[in-house]
Coordinates of C-alpha atoms and ligand atoms in Angstrom, one line a residue:
X1 CA -30.0 -51.8 111.0
X2 CA -29.7 -54.1 113.9
X3 CA -32.2 -53.3 116.7
X4 CA -31.7 -54.4 120.2
X5 CA -34.5 -54.0 122.7
X6 CA -33.3 -53.8 126.3
X7 CA -35.4 -54.9 129.3
X8 CA -36.0 -52.6 132.3
X9 CA -34.5 -55.3 134.6
X10 CA -31.0 -56.4 133.7
X11 CA -30.6 -53.6 131.2
X12 CA -26.9 -53.6 131.4
X13 CA -26.4 -57.4 131.2
X14 CA -28.5 -57.6 128.1
X15 CA -26.8 -54.6 126.6
X16 CA -23.4 -56.1 127.4
X17 CA -24.1 -59.5 125.8
X18 CA -25.6 -58.0 122.7
X19 CA -22.9 -55.3 122.4
X20 CA -20.2 -57.9 122.8
X21 CA -21.8 -60.1 120.1
X22 CA -22.3 -57.2 117.7
X23 CA -18.8 -55.9 118.2
X24 CA -17.3 -59.3 117.7
X25 CA -19.2 -59.5 114.4
X26 CA -17.8 -56.2 113.4
X27 CA -21.1 -54.4 113.4
X28 CA -20.5 -50.6 113.1
X29 CA -22.2 -48.4 115.6
X30 CA -24.3 -46.6 113.0
X31 CA -25.9 -49.9 112.1
X32 CA -27.1 -50.6 115.6
X33 CA -30.2 -49.2 117.2
X34 CA -30.7 -49.6 121.0
X35 CA -34.1 -49.0 122.6
X36 CA -35.7 -49.7 126.0
X37 CA -38.5 -52.1 126.2
X38 CA -41.8 -50.2 125.8
X39 CA -40.2 -47.3 124.0
X40 CA -41.9 -46.3 120.8
X41 CA -40.2 -48.1 117.9
X42 CA -39.2 -46.0 114.8
X43 CA -40.7 -46.8 111.4
X44 CA -37.4 -47.9 110.1
X45 CA -36.5 -50.2 113.0
X46 CA -36.6 -53.9 112.2
X47 CA -37.6 -56.2 115.1
X48 CA -34.6 -57.7 117.0
X49 CA -32.8 -60.1 114.8
X50 CA -30.7 -63.0 116.1
X51 CA -27.3 -61.7 117.1
X52 CA -24.6 -62.2 114.4
X53 CA -21.8 -64.8 114.7
X54 CA -18.5 -63.6 116.1
X55 CA -15.6 -62.8 113.8
X56 CA -13.1 -61.7 116.4
X57 CA -12.7 -61.4 120.2
X58 CA -13.5 -58.2 122.1
X59 CA -11.3 -57.0 124.9
X60 CA -11.9 -54.0 127.0
X61 CA -9.9 -52.3 129.8
X62 CA -11.1 -53.0 133.4
X63 CA -12.7 -49.7 133.9
X64 CA -15.0 -50.0 130.9
X65 CA -17.7 -52.4 132.3
X66 CA -18.3 -50.0 135.2
X67 CA -18.6 -47.0 132.9
X68 CA -20.9 -48.9 130.5
X69 CA -23.0 -50.0 133.5
X70 CA -23.5 -46.3 134.4
X71 CA -24.2 -45.3 130.8
X72 CA -26.9 -48.1 130.6
X73 CA -28.5 -46.6 133.7
X74 CA -28.7 -43.1 132.1
X75 CA -31.9 -41.7 130.6
X76 CA -30.0 -39.3 128.4
X77 CA -30.7 -39.8 124.7
X78 CA -28.0 -41.8 122.9
X79 CA -26.4 -43.2 126.1
X80 CA -26.6 -46.9 124.8
X81 CA -25.2 -45.8 121.4
X82 CA -22.4 -44.0 123.1
X83 CA -21.5 -47.0 125.2
X84 CA -21.5 -49.2 122.1
X85 CA -19.4 -46.6 120.1
X86 CA -16.8 -46.6 122.9
X87 CA -16.8 -50.4 123.0
X88 CA -16.1 -50.5 119.2
X89 CA -13.5 -47.8 119.4
X90 CA -11.7 -49.5 122.3
X91 CA -10.6 -52.4 120.0
X92 CA -8.5 -50.0 118.0
X93 CA -7.6 -47.7 120.8
X94 CA -7.3 -49.6 124.1
X95 CA -6.2 -46.4 126.0
X96 CA -9.1 -44.3 124.7
X97 CA -10.6 -43.9 128.1
X98 CA -7.5 -42.0 129.3
X99 CA -8.1 -39.4 126.6
X100 CA -10.4 -37.0 128.3
X101 CA -10.3 -34.6 125.4
X102 CA -12.0 -37.1 123.2
X103 CA -15.7 -36.0 122.8
X104 CA -17.1 -39.5 123.4
X105 CA -15.0 -40.0 126.5
X106 CA -15.9 -36.6 127.8
X107 CA -19.6 -37.2 127.2
X108 CA -19.5 -40.6 128.8
X109 CA -17.7 -39.2 131.9
X110 CA -20.3 -36.4 132.1
X111 CA -23.2 -38.9 131.9
X112 CA -21.5 -41.2 134.4
X113 CA -21.1 -38.2 136.8
X114 CA -24.8 -37.6 136.6
X115 CA -25.5 -41.2 137.5
X116 CA -23.2 -41.0 140.5
X117 CA -24.9 -37.8 141.6
X118 CA -28.3 -39.4 141.3
X119 CA -27.0 -42.2 143.4
X120 CA -25.7 -39.8 146.0
X121 CA -29.2 -38.2 146.1
X122 CA -30.9 -41.5 146.6
X123 CA -28.5 -42.5 149.4
X124 CA -29.2 -39.2 151.1
X125 CA -32.9 -38.8 150.6
X126 CA -34.4 -42.2 150.9
X127 CA -36.6 -42.2 154.0
X128 CA -37.8 -45.5 155.4
X129 CA -41.2 -45.8 157.2
X130 CA -41.7 -48.5 159.8
X131 CA -44.4 -50.9 158.6
X132 CA -43.5 -53.8 160.9
X133 CA -46.6 -55.9 161.5
X134 CA -47.3 -56.8 165.1
X135 CA -45.5 -60.0 166.2
X136 CA -43.0 -59.9 163.3
X137 CA -39.5 -61.0 164.3
X138 CA -37.7 -58.7 161.9
X139 CA -38.4 -55.0 161.4
X140 CA -39.9 -54.0 158.1
X141 CA -39.6 -50.7 156.3
X142 CA -41.0 -49.2 153.2
X143 CA -39.8 -46.2 151.2
X144 CA -40.7 -44.3 148.0
X145 CA -38.2 -42.6 145.9
X146 CA -38.1 -41.1 142.4
X147 CA -34.6 -41.2 140.9
X148 CA -33.7 -39.3 137.7
X149 CA -32.1 -42.3 136.1
X150 CA -32.5 -46.1 136.1
X151 CA -30.2 -46.5 139.1
X152 CA -32.1 -49.0 141.2
X153 CA -30.0 -52.0 140.4
X154 CA -26.8 -50.1 140.8
X155 CA -27.7 -48.9 144.2
X156 CA -29.5 -51.9 145.7
X157 CA -26.3 -53.4 147.1
X158 CA -25.6 -50.2 149.0
X159 CA -28.9 -50.3 150.8
X160 CA -28.5 -54.0 151.5
X161 CA -25.1 -53.4 153.2
X162 CA -26.4 -50.3 155.1
X163 CA -29.7 -51.7 156.2
X164 CA -28.9 -55.5 156.4
X165 CA -30.4 -55.9 159.8
X166 CA -34.0 -55.2 158.7
X167 CA -36.4 -56.1 155.8
X168 CA -37.1 -53.3 153.5
X169 CA -38.7 -52.4 150.2
X170 CA -37.9 -49.3 148.1
X171 CA -40.5 -48.5 145.6
X172 CA -39.7 -46.3 142.6
X173 CA -42.1 -45.5 139.7
X174 CA -40.6 -48.4 137.6
X175 CA -38.8 -50.8 140.0
X176 CA -39.5 -52.3 143.4
X177 CA -36.4 -53.4 145.3
X178 CA -36.8 -55.8 148.1
X179 CA -34.5 -57.0 150.9
X180 CA -36.3 -59.8 152.7
X181 CA -34.8 -62.6 154.8
X182 CA -31.3 -61.6 153.7
X183 CA -32.1 -61.7 150.0
X184 CA -32.1 -58.8 147.6
X185 CA -34.5 -58.8 144.6
X186 CA -35.8 -56.5 142.0
X187 CA -39.2 -56.4 140.3
X188 CA -40.1 -54.3 137.2
X189 CA -43.5 -53.0 138.2
X190 CA -45.0 -49.6 137.6
X191 CA -46.0 -47.9 140.8
X192 CA -47.8 -44.6 141.6
X193 CA -46.4 -42.4 144.4
X194 CA -46.7 -43.9 147.9
X195 CA -47.8 -41.5 150.6
X196 CA -46.3 -42.7 153.8
X197 CA -46.1 -41.4 157.3
X198 CA -45.5 -42.7 160.8
X199 CA -43.5 -41.9 163.9
X200 CA -40.1 -42.0 162.1
X201 CA -41.4 -38.9 160.5
X202 CA -41.2 -37.1 163.8
X203 CA -37.6 -38.2 164.3
X204 CA -36.6 -36.8 160.9
X205 CA -38.3 -33.5 161.7
X206 CA -36.6 -33.2 165.1
X207 CA -33.2 -34.0 163.5
X208 CA -33.7 -31.5 160.7
X209 CA -34.9 -28.7 163.0
X210 CA -31.8 -29.2 165.1
X211 CA -29.3 -29.2 162.3
X212 CA -30.9 -26.2 160.6
X213 CA -28.6 -23.2 161.0
X214 CA -30.5 -20.0 160.2
X215 CA -27.3 -17.9 160.1
X216 CA -26.1 -19.9 157.1
X217 CA -29.4 -19.8 155.3
X218 CA -28.8 -19.7 151.5
X219 CA -32.1 -20.6 150.0
X220 CA -30.7 -21.1 146.4
X221 CA -27.9 -23.4 147.6
X222 CA -30.3 -25.3 149.9
X223 CA -32.6 -25.9 147.0
X224 CA -29.8 -27.1 144.8
X225 CA -28.6 -29.5 147.5
X226 CA -32.0 -30.7 148.4
X227 CA -34.0 -29.9 145.2
X228 CA -37.6 -29.2 145.6
X229 CA -38.6 -32.4 143.8
X230 CA -37.3 -34.5 146.7
X231 CA -39.2 -32.4 149.3
X232 CA -42.5 -34.2 148.9
X233 CA -41.0 -37.4 150.1
X234 CA -39.0 -35.9 153.0
X235 CA -40.9 -35.6 156.3
X236 CA -38.6 -32.8 157.4
X237 CA -39.4 -30.7 154.2
X238 CA -42.7 -29.6 155.8
X239 CA -40.6 -27.6 158.3
X240 CA -38.5 -25.7 155.7
X241 CA -40.9 -22.8 154.9
X242 CA -41.4 -22.2 158.6
X243 CA -37.7 -22.4 159.4
X244 CA -36.9 -20.0 156.6
X245 CA -39.6 -17.6 157.8
X246 CA -38.2 -17.6 161.3
X247 CA -34.6 -17.5 160.2
X248 CA -34.1 -13.7 160.5
X249 CA -35.4 -13.5 164.1
X250 CA -33.3 -16.6 165.0
X251 CA -30.1 -15.1 163.6
X252 CA -30.6 -11.9 165.6
X253 CA -31.1 -14.1 168.7
X254 CA -28.0 -16.1 167.8
X255 CA -25.9 -12.9 167.4
X256 CA -26.9 -11.8 170.8
X257 CA -26.0 -15.1 172.2
X258 CA -22.8 -15.4 170.2
X259 CA -20.2 -14.6 172.9
X260 CA -21.4 -17.6 174.9
X261 CA -21.2 -20.0 172.0
X262 CA -17.9 -21.9 172.3
X263 CA -16.2 -22.0 168.9
X264 CA -15.8 -25.8 169.1
X265 CA -19.6 -26.1 169.2
X266 CA -20.0 -23.7 166.3
X267 CA -17.6 -25.9 164.3
X268 CA -19.8 -28.9 165.0
X269 CA -22.9 -27.1 163.9
X270 CA -21.1 -26.4 160.6
X271 CA -20.0 -30.0 160.3
X272 CA -23.5 -31.2 160.8
X273 CA -24.9 -28.8 158.2
X274 CA -22.3 -30.2 155.8
X275 CA -23.4 -33.8 156.5
X276 CA -26.9 -32.9 155.6
X277 CA -27.0 -33.4 151.8
X278 CA -24.8 -36.5 151.6
X279 CA -23.4 -35.2 148.3
X280 CA -19.7 -34.6 148.9
X281 CA -19.1 -32.9 145.6
X282 CA -21.8 -30.3 146.1
X283 CA -21.2 -29.8 149.8
X284 CA -17.5 -29.2 149.1
X285 CA -18.2 -26.1 147.1
X286 CA -19.5 -24.4 150.3
X287 CA -16.4 -25.3 152.3
X288 CA -14.8 -22.5 154.3
X289 CA -12.9 -24.7 156.8
X290 CA -9.6 -22.9 155.9
X291 CA -8.6 -19.8 153.9
X292 CA -7.6 -21.6 150.8
X293 CA -11.2 -21.6 149.5
X294 CA -11.1 -17.8 148.9
X295 CA -8.5 -17.5 146.1
X296 CA -9.2 -20.8 144.4
X297 CA -11.6 -21.0 141.5
X298 CA -13.5 -24.0 143.0
X299 CA -13.0 -27.0 145.3
X300 CA -11.9 -30.0 143.3
X301 CA -13.6 -33.2 144.5
X302 CA -12.3 -36.7 143.9
X303 CA -13.7 -38.8 141.1
X304 CA -14.0 -42.4 140.0
X305 CA -16.2 -45.3 140.8
X306 CA -18.0 -44.9 144.1
X307 CA -17.3 -48.6 144.9
X308 CA -13.7 -48.5 143.9
X309 CA -11.4 -50.9 145.9
X310 CA -8.5 -48.6 145.5
X311 CA -8.3 -44.9 146.4
X312 CA -5.4 -42.8 145.1
X313 CA -4.6 -39.7 147.0
X314 CA -2.5 -36.8 145.7
X315 CA -1.6 -33.5 147.3
X316 CA -3.9 -30.8 146.0
X317 CA -5.3 -29.6 142.7
X318 CA -2.9 -27.8 140.5
X319 CA -3.5 -24.8 138.2
X320 CA -5.3 -26.8 135.5
X321 CA -7.3 -28.9 138.0
X322 CA -8.5 -25.7 139.7
X323 CA -9.8 -24.4 136.4
X324 CA -11.3 -27.7 135.3
X325 CA -12.7 -28.7 138.6
X326 CA -11.3 -32.3 138.2
X327 CA -8.3 -33.9 139.8
X328 CA -5.2 -35.0 138.0
X329 CA -5.9 -33.5 134.6
X330 CA -2.8 -31.4 134.3
X331 CA 0.8 -32.4 133.6
X332 CA 1.3 -34.4 136.8
X333 CA -2.0 -36.2 136.3
X334 CA -1.1 -37.0 132.7
X335 CA 2.3 -38.4 133.7
X336 CA 0.6 -40.4 136.5
X337 CA -1.9 -41.9 134.0
X338 CA 1.0 -42.8 131.6
X339 CA 3.1 -44.5 134.3
X340 CA 0.0 -46.2 135.9
X341 CA -1.0 -47.6 132.4
X342 CA 2.5 -48.9 131.8
X343 CA 2.6 -50.5 135.3
X344 CA -0.7 -52.3 134.6
X345 CA -2.7 -50.2 137.1
X346 CA -6.1 -49.4 135.9
X347 CA -6.4 -45.8 137.1
X348 CA -10.0 -45.5 136.0
X349 CA -11.0 -48.3 138.3
X350 CA -9.7 -46.3 141.2
X351 CA -11.2 -43.4 143.0
X352 CA -8.7 -40.5 142.6
X353 CA -8.7 -37.6 145.0
X354 CA -6.4 -35.1 146.9
X355 CA -5.5 -34.5 150.5
X356 CA -6.4 -30.8 150.1
X357 CA -9.3 -29.8 147.9
X358 CA -8.4 -26.2 147.0
X359 CA -5.5 -25.0 144.9
X360 CA -2.9 -23.1 147.1
X361 CA -0.8 -20.7 145.1
X362 CA 0.9 -17.3 144.9
X363 CA 0.7 -15.0 141.9
X364 CA 3.9 -14.2 140.0
X365 CA 3.3 -12.0 137.0
X366 CA 0.6 -13.8 135.0
X367 CA 1.3 -17.2 136.6
X368 CA -0.1 -18.9 139.6
X369 CA 2.7 -20.7 141.3
X370 CA 1.8 -23.8 143.4
X371 CA 2.5 -23.7 147.1
X372 CA 2.6 -26.7 149.4
X373 CA -0.3 -26.8 151.8
X374 CA 0.7 -26.6 155.5
X375 CA -0.2 -29.1 158.2
X376 CA -3.2 -27.0 159.4
X377 CA -4.7 -27.0 155.9
X378 CA -4.1 -30.7 155.5
X379 CA -5.7 -31.3 158.9
X380 CA -8.8 -29.2 158.1
X381 CA -9.3 -30.9 154.8
X382 CA -9.1 -34.4 156.3
X383 CA -12.7 -33.9 157.1
X384 CA -13.5 -34.3 153.4
X385 CA -11.0 -37.0 152.8
X386 CA -12.5 -39.0 155.7
X387 CA -16.0 -38.6 154.1
X388 CA -14.7 -39.8 150.8
X389 CA -13.1 -42.8 152.4
X390 CA -16.3 -43.6 154.4
X391 CA -18.4 -43.3 151.2
X392 CA -16.2 -45.3 148.8
X393 CA -14.9 -47.8 151.4
X394 CA -11.7 -48.7 149.5
X395 CA -9.7 -51.7 150.7
X396 CA -6.4 -49.9 150.1
X397 CA -5.1 -46.3 149.7
X398 CA -2.1 -45.0 147.8
X399 CA -0.5 -41.9 149.1
X400 CA 1.3 -40.0 146.4
X401 CA 4.0 -37.9 148.1
X402 CA 4.4 -36.3 151.5
X403 CA 1.2 -34.3 151.8
X404 CA -1.0 -37.4 151.1
X405 CA 1.2 -39.5 153.4
X406 CA 0.7 -36.8 156.1
X407 CA -3.1 -36.8 155.6
X408 CA -3.4 -40.6 155.5
X409 CA -0.9 -41.7 158.1
X410 CA -0.2 -38.6 160.2
X411 CA 3.4 -38.6 159.0
X412 CA 4.6 -36.8 155.9
X413 CA 8.4 -37.3 156.5
X414 CA 11.0 -39.5 154.7
X415 CA 9.0 -40.5 151.7
X416 CA 12.1 -41.7 149.9
X417 CA 12.8 -44.2 152.6
X418 CA 9.2 -45.2 153.1
X419 CA 8.1 -45.6 149.5
X420 CA 7.1 -49.0 148.2
X421 CA 5.8 -50.0 151.6
X422 CA 2.4 -50.5 153.1
X423 CA 1.6 -48.7 156.4
X424 CA -1.4 -48.7 158.6
X425 CA -3.3 -45.5 158.0
X426 CA -5.3 -43.2 160.4
X427 CA -8.6 -44.6 159.0
X428 CA -7.3 -48.2 159.9
X429 CA -6.8 -49.0 156.2
X430 CA -3.5 -50.0 154.5
X431 CA -1.8 -47.1 152.9
X432 CA 0.8 -47.7 150.2
X433 CA 3.4 -45.0 150.2
X434 CA 5.0 -43.7 147.0
X435 CA 6.3 -40.6 145.4
X436 CA 4.2 -37.9 143.7
X437 CA 4.4 -37.7 139.9
X438 CA 5.2 -34.0 140.1
X439 CA 8.4 -34.9 142.0
X440 CA 9.4 -36.8 138.8
X441 CA 8.7 -33.7 136.7
X442 CA 10.7 -31.5 139.1
X443 CA 13.9 -33.6 138.9
X444 CA 16.8 -31.5 137.7
X445 CA 18.2 -33.8 135.1
X446 CA 17.3 -36.7 132.9
X447 CA 19.1 -39.4 135.0
X448 CA 17.4 -38.5 138.2
X449 CA 14.1 -38.1 136.4
X450 CA 14.4 -41.6 134.9
X451 CA 15.3 -43.0 138.3
X452 CA 12.3 -41.5 140.1
X453 CA 10.0 -42.4 137.3
X454 CA 11.2 -46.0 137.6
X455 CA 10.6 -46.0 141.3
X456 CA 7.0 -44.7 140.8
X457 CA 6.5 -47.3 138.0
X458 CA 7.7 -50.1 140.3
X459 CA 5.5 -49.0 143.1
X460 CA 2.4 -48.8 141.0
X461 CA 3.1 -52.2 139.5
X462 CA 3.3 -53.5 143.1
X463 CA -0.1 -51.8 143.9
X464 CA -1.6 -53.4 140.7
X465 CA -0.4 -56.8 141.9
X466 CA -1.8 -56.3 145.3
X467 CA -5.2 -55.3 143.9
X468 CA -5.3 -58.3 141.6
X469 CA -4.7 -60.5 144.7
X470 CA -7.5 -58.6 146.5
X471 CA -9.8 -59.2 143.5
X472 CA -9.0 -63.0 143.5
X473 CA -9.5 -63.3 147.3
X474 CA -12.8 -61.6 147.2
X475 CA -14.0 -63.4 144.1
Ligands
URA501 N1 -1.2 -32.9 141.8 C1 -2.0 -33.4 142.7 O1 -1.6 -33.9 143.8 N2 -3.3 -33.5 142.5 C2 -3.9 -33.1 141.4 O2 -5.1 -33.2 141.2 C3 -3.0 -32.5 140.4 C4 -1.7 -32.4 140.6

C-alpha cells in the first residue's frame, strides 16, 4: 500500500504531483491510500514512501484538473481515492468524463456540485466587519466563516477580485486567508469562532429588513437557502424571528395597501428577494416569473466550472433534462458532446446553460412534445441568464440556435446566415452564433443532417481555436 499524506494548504497541488507520479508508475488505485495531515492513520498504513519512478506519461482532458481540484476540497469520505481512480481510468478511456452514467463520474460530479454550492454560500454569507485602525490609509476588514468543505483556497481569488480595494482577512476554523497590500496569502492555523460586531452590522440589518417580504414567507425554503448554521455569523439573522412573528400582520396590511402598489415595484421586491441567497441554482426553483414553471418538473440551472471562460447557451431543457434537473443530458446534449469532442472543444471546461430554464411542452398521448419558448418567456428568463453571466464572468458566449441568439443578442432571426460569426451581445460580451444540435437531429434526410452536423462541427472547432488563443493571451 502506498500512503500519501496531504497537507491542509496546497492539498490539491500535493495530490496532483503524487497522483501523477503514482499513475505514471502504474500504481493501481487499490494500492494507494490518501489521507489528510493530522488524520488518524490506519494500522495497516505504511508511512509515506518515496514516489515510484515513472513508467509512462499521464495525459488528462482539460476539464479534469478543475474537477480534481474540487474533489480535493471535498470532505466526503473517499474523495481523494475517487479522484485518483478517475485519473487512472482516464488513461484507457480519455472520454470517460462525458459518460455521466458511469458511477465514478456521477459521484465526482455530485461531489463537485456540493463544492460549488459551498462556494456559493461562502460568497453570499461572508460578512466583513470594519476593523480599520485610526490613521490607516487602507480600510481593513475581518470576517469569520465556517465552510462545509476545504474551499478556502478555491475561493480566495473571488474575494480578492471582489474586494481588491481594501485589506481583509477571512478566518475559518482551519485556514486564515489574507489580502493585504494587494497580496493574497493563506495560513493553516486553527481558529475558534470570532465574535464580531460594528456599525456595518446595522447596515446589513437595515438592508435585510427592507428586502424581507412577509407575503412570500416560506420558513422551510428560507432555512434551506440561508441554513440556520450560517445565522450566527449574519448580523441580519437576529431580525429573522421578529420579522417572522410580525409577518401575518404585515401581510394583512400589505393586502389592504395592494391596489396602490404599482406592479413594477412589486416586481422589484421579488427580484430583490431572489438576489438574497446568492445561490442561483436554489433560487431558481422558486421562480414564478412566467407560467412555464407550473407544468415543468423543475427549473434546470446551468452547470460547469463557475470560473469557466466559455459559456454555452442552449434553448431550454428538453424532456430528459426536465426530469434529470441537468442541462444537455438528452439526445441533443449527447450529440452536442460528441460533436464538441470531435471538434476539440472541451465541453466540461465550459459552463453550459439554457436561455429558458423550464421545459415548455404540450402533452400528446403519453408524450410531452417540446414547444419553442416565445419572446416574452425568453425575456423573463434573461434575468437568470444575466445572473449566471455575472457570476461566471465568461470571456465569450456561444449561442446555440435562435432562442439563445435572441436571449444573448436581442435578435433570433437568420441563424443560417449569421452562424460562424461573433456578434456583440447584450451583456457587452462576444457571442459566437451557431446552430442548435437539435436542428441537426430534425433534418429530414441524411444529406442535410450531415451538412448541418458539419457546420456545427466547424463552428465549434472555431470556438475551440478562439478559446485556445484567449488562454495563451491571458497566460
Ligand atoms: N436542448 C437545449 O437547448 N438545452 C438542453 O438542455 C437540452 C436540449
